[in-house]
Tab-separated table of N, CA and C in Angstrom:
chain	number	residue	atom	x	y	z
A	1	UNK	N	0.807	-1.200	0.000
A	1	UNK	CA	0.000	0.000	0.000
A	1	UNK	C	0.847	1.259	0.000
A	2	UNK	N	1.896	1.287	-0.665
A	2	UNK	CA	3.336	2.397	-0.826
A	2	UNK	C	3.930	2.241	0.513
A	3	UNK	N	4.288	1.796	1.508
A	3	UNK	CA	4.771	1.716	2.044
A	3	UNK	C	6.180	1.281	1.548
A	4	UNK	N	6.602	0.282	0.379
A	4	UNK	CA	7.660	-0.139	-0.157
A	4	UNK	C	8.107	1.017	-0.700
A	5	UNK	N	7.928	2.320	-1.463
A	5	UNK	CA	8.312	3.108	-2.164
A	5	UNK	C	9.140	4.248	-0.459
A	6	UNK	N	8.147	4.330	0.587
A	6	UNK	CA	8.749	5.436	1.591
A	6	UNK	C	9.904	4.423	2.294
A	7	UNK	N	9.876	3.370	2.099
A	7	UNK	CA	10.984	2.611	2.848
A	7	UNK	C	12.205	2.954	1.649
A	8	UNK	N	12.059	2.246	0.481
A	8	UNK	CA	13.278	2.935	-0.441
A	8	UNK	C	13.828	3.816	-0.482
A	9	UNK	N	12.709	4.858	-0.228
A	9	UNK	CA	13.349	6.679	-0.463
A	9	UNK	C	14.540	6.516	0.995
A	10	UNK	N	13.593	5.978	2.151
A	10	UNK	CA	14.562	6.694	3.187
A	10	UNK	C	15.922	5.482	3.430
A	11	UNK	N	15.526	4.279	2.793
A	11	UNK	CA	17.076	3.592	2.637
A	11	UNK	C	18.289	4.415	1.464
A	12	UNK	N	17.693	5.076	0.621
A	12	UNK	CA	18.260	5.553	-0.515
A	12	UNK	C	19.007	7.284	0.716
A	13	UNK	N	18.363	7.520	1.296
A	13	UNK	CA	18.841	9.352	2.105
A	13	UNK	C	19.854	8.357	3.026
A	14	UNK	N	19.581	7.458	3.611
A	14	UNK	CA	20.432	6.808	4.585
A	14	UNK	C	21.902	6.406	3.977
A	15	UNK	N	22.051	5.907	2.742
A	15	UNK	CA	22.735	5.812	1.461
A	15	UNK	C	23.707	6.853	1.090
A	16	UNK	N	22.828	8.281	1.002
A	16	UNK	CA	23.555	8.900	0.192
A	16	UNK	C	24.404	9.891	1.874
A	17	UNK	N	23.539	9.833	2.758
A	17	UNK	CA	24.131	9.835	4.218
A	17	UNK	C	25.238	9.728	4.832
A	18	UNK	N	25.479	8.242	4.297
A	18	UNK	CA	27.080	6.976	4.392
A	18	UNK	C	27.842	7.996	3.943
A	19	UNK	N	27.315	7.787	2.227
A	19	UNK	CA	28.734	8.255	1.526
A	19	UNK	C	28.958	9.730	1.248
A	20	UNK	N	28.315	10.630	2.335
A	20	UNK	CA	28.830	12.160	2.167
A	20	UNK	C	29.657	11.778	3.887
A	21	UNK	N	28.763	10.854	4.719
A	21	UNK	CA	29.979	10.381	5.911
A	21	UNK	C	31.266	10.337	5.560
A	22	UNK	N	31.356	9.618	4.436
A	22	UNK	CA	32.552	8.854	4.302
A	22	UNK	C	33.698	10.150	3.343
A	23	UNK	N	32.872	10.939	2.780
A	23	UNK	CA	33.786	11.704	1.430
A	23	UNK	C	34.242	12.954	2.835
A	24	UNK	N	33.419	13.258	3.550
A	24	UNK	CA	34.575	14.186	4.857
A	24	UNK	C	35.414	13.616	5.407
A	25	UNK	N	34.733	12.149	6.179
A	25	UNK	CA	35.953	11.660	6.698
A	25	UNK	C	37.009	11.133	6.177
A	26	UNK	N	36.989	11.030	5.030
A	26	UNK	CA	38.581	10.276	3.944
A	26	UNK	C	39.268	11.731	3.924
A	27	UNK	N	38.885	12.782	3.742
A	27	UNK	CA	39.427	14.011	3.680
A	27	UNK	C	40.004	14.575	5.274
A	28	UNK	N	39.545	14.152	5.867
A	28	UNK	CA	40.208	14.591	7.350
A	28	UNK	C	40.855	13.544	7.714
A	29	UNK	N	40.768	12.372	7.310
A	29	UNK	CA	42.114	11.327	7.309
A	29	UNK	C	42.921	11.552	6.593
A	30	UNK	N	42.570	12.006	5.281
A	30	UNK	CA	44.241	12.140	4.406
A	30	UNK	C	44.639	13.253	5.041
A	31	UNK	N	44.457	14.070	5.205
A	31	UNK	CA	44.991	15.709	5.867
A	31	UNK	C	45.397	15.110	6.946
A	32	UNK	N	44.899	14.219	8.345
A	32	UNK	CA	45.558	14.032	9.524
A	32	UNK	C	46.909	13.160	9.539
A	33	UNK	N	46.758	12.198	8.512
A	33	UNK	CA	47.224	11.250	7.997
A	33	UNK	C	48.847	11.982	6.727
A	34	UNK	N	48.771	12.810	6.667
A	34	UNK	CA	49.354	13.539	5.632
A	34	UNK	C	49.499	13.754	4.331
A	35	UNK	N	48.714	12.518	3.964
A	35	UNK	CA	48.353	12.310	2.466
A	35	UNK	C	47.850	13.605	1.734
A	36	UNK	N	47.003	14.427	1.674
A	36	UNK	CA	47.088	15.674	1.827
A	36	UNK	C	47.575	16.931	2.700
A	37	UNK	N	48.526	17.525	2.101
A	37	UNK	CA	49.125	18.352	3.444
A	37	UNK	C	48.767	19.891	3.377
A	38	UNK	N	49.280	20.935	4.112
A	38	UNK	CA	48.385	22.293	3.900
A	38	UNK	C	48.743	22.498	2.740
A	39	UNK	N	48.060	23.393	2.206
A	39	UNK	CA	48.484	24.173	1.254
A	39	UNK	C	48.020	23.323	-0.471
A	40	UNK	N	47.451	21.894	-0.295
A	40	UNK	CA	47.671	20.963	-1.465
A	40	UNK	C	45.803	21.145	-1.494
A	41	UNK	N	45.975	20.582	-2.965
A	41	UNK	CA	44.653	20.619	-3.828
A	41	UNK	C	43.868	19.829	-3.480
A	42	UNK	N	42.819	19.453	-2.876
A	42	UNK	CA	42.102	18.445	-2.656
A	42	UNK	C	41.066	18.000	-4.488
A	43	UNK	N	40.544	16.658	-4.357
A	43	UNK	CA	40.616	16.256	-5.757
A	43	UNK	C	39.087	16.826	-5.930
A	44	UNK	N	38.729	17.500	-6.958
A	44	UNK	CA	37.690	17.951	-7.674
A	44	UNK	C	36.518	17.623	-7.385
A	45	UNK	N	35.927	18.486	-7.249
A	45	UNK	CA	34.045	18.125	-7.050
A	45	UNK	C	33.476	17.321	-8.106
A	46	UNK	N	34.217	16.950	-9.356
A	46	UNK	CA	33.582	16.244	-10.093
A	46	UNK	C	34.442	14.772	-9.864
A	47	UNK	N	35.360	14.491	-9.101
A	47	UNK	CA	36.109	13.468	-9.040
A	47	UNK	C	35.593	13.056	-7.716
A	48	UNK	N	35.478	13.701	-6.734
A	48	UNK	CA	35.144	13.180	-5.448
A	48	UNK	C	33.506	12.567	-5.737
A	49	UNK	N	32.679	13.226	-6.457
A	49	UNK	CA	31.468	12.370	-6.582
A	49	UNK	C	31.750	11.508	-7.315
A	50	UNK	N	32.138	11.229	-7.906
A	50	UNK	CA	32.572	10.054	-9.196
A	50	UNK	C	32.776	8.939	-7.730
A	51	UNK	N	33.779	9.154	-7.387
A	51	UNK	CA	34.613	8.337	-6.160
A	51	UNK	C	34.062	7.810	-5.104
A	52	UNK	N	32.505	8.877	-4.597
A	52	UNK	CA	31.911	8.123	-3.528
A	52	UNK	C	30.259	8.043	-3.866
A	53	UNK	N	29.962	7.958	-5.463
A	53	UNK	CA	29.171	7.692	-5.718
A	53	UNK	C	27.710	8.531	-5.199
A	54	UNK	N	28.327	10.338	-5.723
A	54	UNK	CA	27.124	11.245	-4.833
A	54	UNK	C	27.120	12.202	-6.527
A	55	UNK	N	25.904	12.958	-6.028
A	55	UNK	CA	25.477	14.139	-7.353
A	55	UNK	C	26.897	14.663	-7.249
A	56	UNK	N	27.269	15.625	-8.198
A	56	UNK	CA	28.464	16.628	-7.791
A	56	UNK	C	27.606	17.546	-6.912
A	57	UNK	N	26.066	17.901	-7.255
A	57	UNK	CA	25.914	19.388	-5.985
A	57	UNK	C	26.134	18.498	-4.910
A	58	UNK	N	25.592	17.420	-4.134
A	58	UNK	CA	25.726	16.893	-2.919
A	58	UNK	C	26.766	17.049	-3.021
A	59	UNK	N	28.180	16.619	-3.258
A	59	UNK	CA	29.564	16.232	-3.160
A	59	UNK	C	30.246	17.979	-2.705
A	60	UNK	N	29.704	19.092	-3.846
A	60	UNK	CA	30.199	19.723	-3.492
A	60	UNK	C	29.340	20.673	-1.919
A	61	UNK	N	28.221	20.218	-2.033
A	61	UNK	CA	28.005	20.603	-0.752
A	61	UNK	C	28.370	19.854	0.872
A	62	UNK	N	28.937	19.169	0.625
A	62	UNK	CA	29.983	18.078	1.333
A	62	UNK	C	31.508	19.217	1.505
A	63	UNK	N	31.146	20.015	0.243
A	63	UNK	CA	33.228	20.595	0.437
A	63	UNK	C	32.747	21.533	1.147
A	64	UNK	N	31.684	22.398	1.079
A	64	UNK	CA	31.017	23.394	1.709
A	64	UNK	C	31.450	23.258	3.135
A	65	UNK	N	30.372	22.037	3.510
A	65	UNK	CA	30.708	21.711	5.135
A	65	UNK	C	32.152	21.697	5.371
A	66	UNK	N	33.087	21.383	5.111
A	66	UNK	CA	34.413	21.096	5.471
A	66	UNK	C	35.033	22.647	5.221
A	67	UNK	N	34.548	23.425	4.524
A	67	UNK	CA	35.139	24.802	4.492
A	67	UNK	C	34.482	25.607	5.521
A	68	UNK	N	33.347	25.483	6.215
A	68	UNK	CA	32.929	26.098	7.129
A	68	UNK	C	33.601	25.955	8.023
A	69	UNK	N	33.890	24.465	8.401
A	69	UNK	CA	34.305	23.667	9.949
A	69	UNK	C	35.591	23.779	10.147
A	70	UNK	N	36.535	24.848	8.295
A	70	UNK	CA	37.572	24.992	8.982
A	70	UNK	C	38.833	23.779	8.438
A	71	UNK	N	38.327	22.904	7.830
A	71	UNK	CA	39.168	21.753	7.174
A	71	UNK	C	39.667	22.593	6.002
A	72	UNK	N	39.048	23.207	5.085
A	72	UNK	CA	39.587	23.268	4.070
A	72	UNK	C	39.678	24.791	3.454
A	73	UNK	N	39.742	25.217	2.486
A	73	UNK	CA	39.665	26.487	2.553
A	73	UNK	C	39.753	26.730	0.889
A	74	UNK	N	39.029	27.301	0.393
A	74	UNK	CA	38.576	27.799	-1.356
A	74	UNK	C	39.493	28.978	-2.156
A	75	UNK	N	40.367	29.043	-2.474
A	75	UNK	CA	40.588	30.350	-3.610
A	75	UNK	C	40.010	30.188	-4.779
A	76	UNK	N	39.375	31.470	-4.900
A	76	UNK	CA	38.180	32.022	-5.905
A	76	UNK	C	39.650	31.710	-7.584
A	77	UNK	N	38.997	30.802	-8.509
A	77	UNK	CA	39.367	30.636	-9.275
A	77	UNK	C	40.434	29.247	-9.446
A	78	UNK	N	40.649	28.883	-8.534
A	78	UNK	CA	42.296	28.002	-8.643
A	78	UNK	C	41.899	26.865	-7.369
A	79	UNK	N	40.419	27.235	-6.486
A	79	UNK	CA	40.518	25.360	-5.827
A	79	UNK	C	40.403	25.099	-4.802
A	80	UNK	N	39.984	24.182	-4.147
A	80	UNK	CA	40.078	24.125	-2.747
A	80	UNK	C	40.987	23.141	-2.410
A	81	UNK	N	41.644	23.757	-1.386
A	81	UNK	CA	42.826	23.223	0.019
A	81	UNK	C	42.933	22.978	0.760
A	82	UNK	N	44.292	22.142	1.105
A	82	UNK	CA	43.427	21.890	2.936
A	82	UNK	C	44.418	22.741	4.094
């Protein structure tokens, strides 16, 4: 009686949930970890969704959060860093 369709949607948000979990925390492991160090390019909003399997807007609203909180940081034209 649709109940199968509201269970999908919210396994599918739980889903896309994981893997914006997972695309900050690989980024604050490589940076803690040194794999990325200050000053270096973190990999593209169109590569990081490719990679954890998100829209690019989700993905890049994923870089958003991490530039607020202070992880990373944007120059207008040339990229974000960590």
């Amino acid at each position: 009686f649709g109940y199968g369709k509201q269970s999908r949607a919210m396994a599918n948000r739980n889903e896309v949930r994981r893997r914006c979990d997972a695309l900050r925390e690989d980024i604050r492991v490589s940076r803690d970890s040194g794999v990325l160090r200050p000053g270096q390019a973190v990999p593209s909003v169109r590569e990081l969704a490719t990679r954890f399997g998100l829209s690019r807007q989700v993905a890049h609203q994923e870089i958003q959060r991490l530039v607020e909180e202070g992880v990373l940081y944007t120059v207008a034209g040339s990229g974000t860093f960590v």
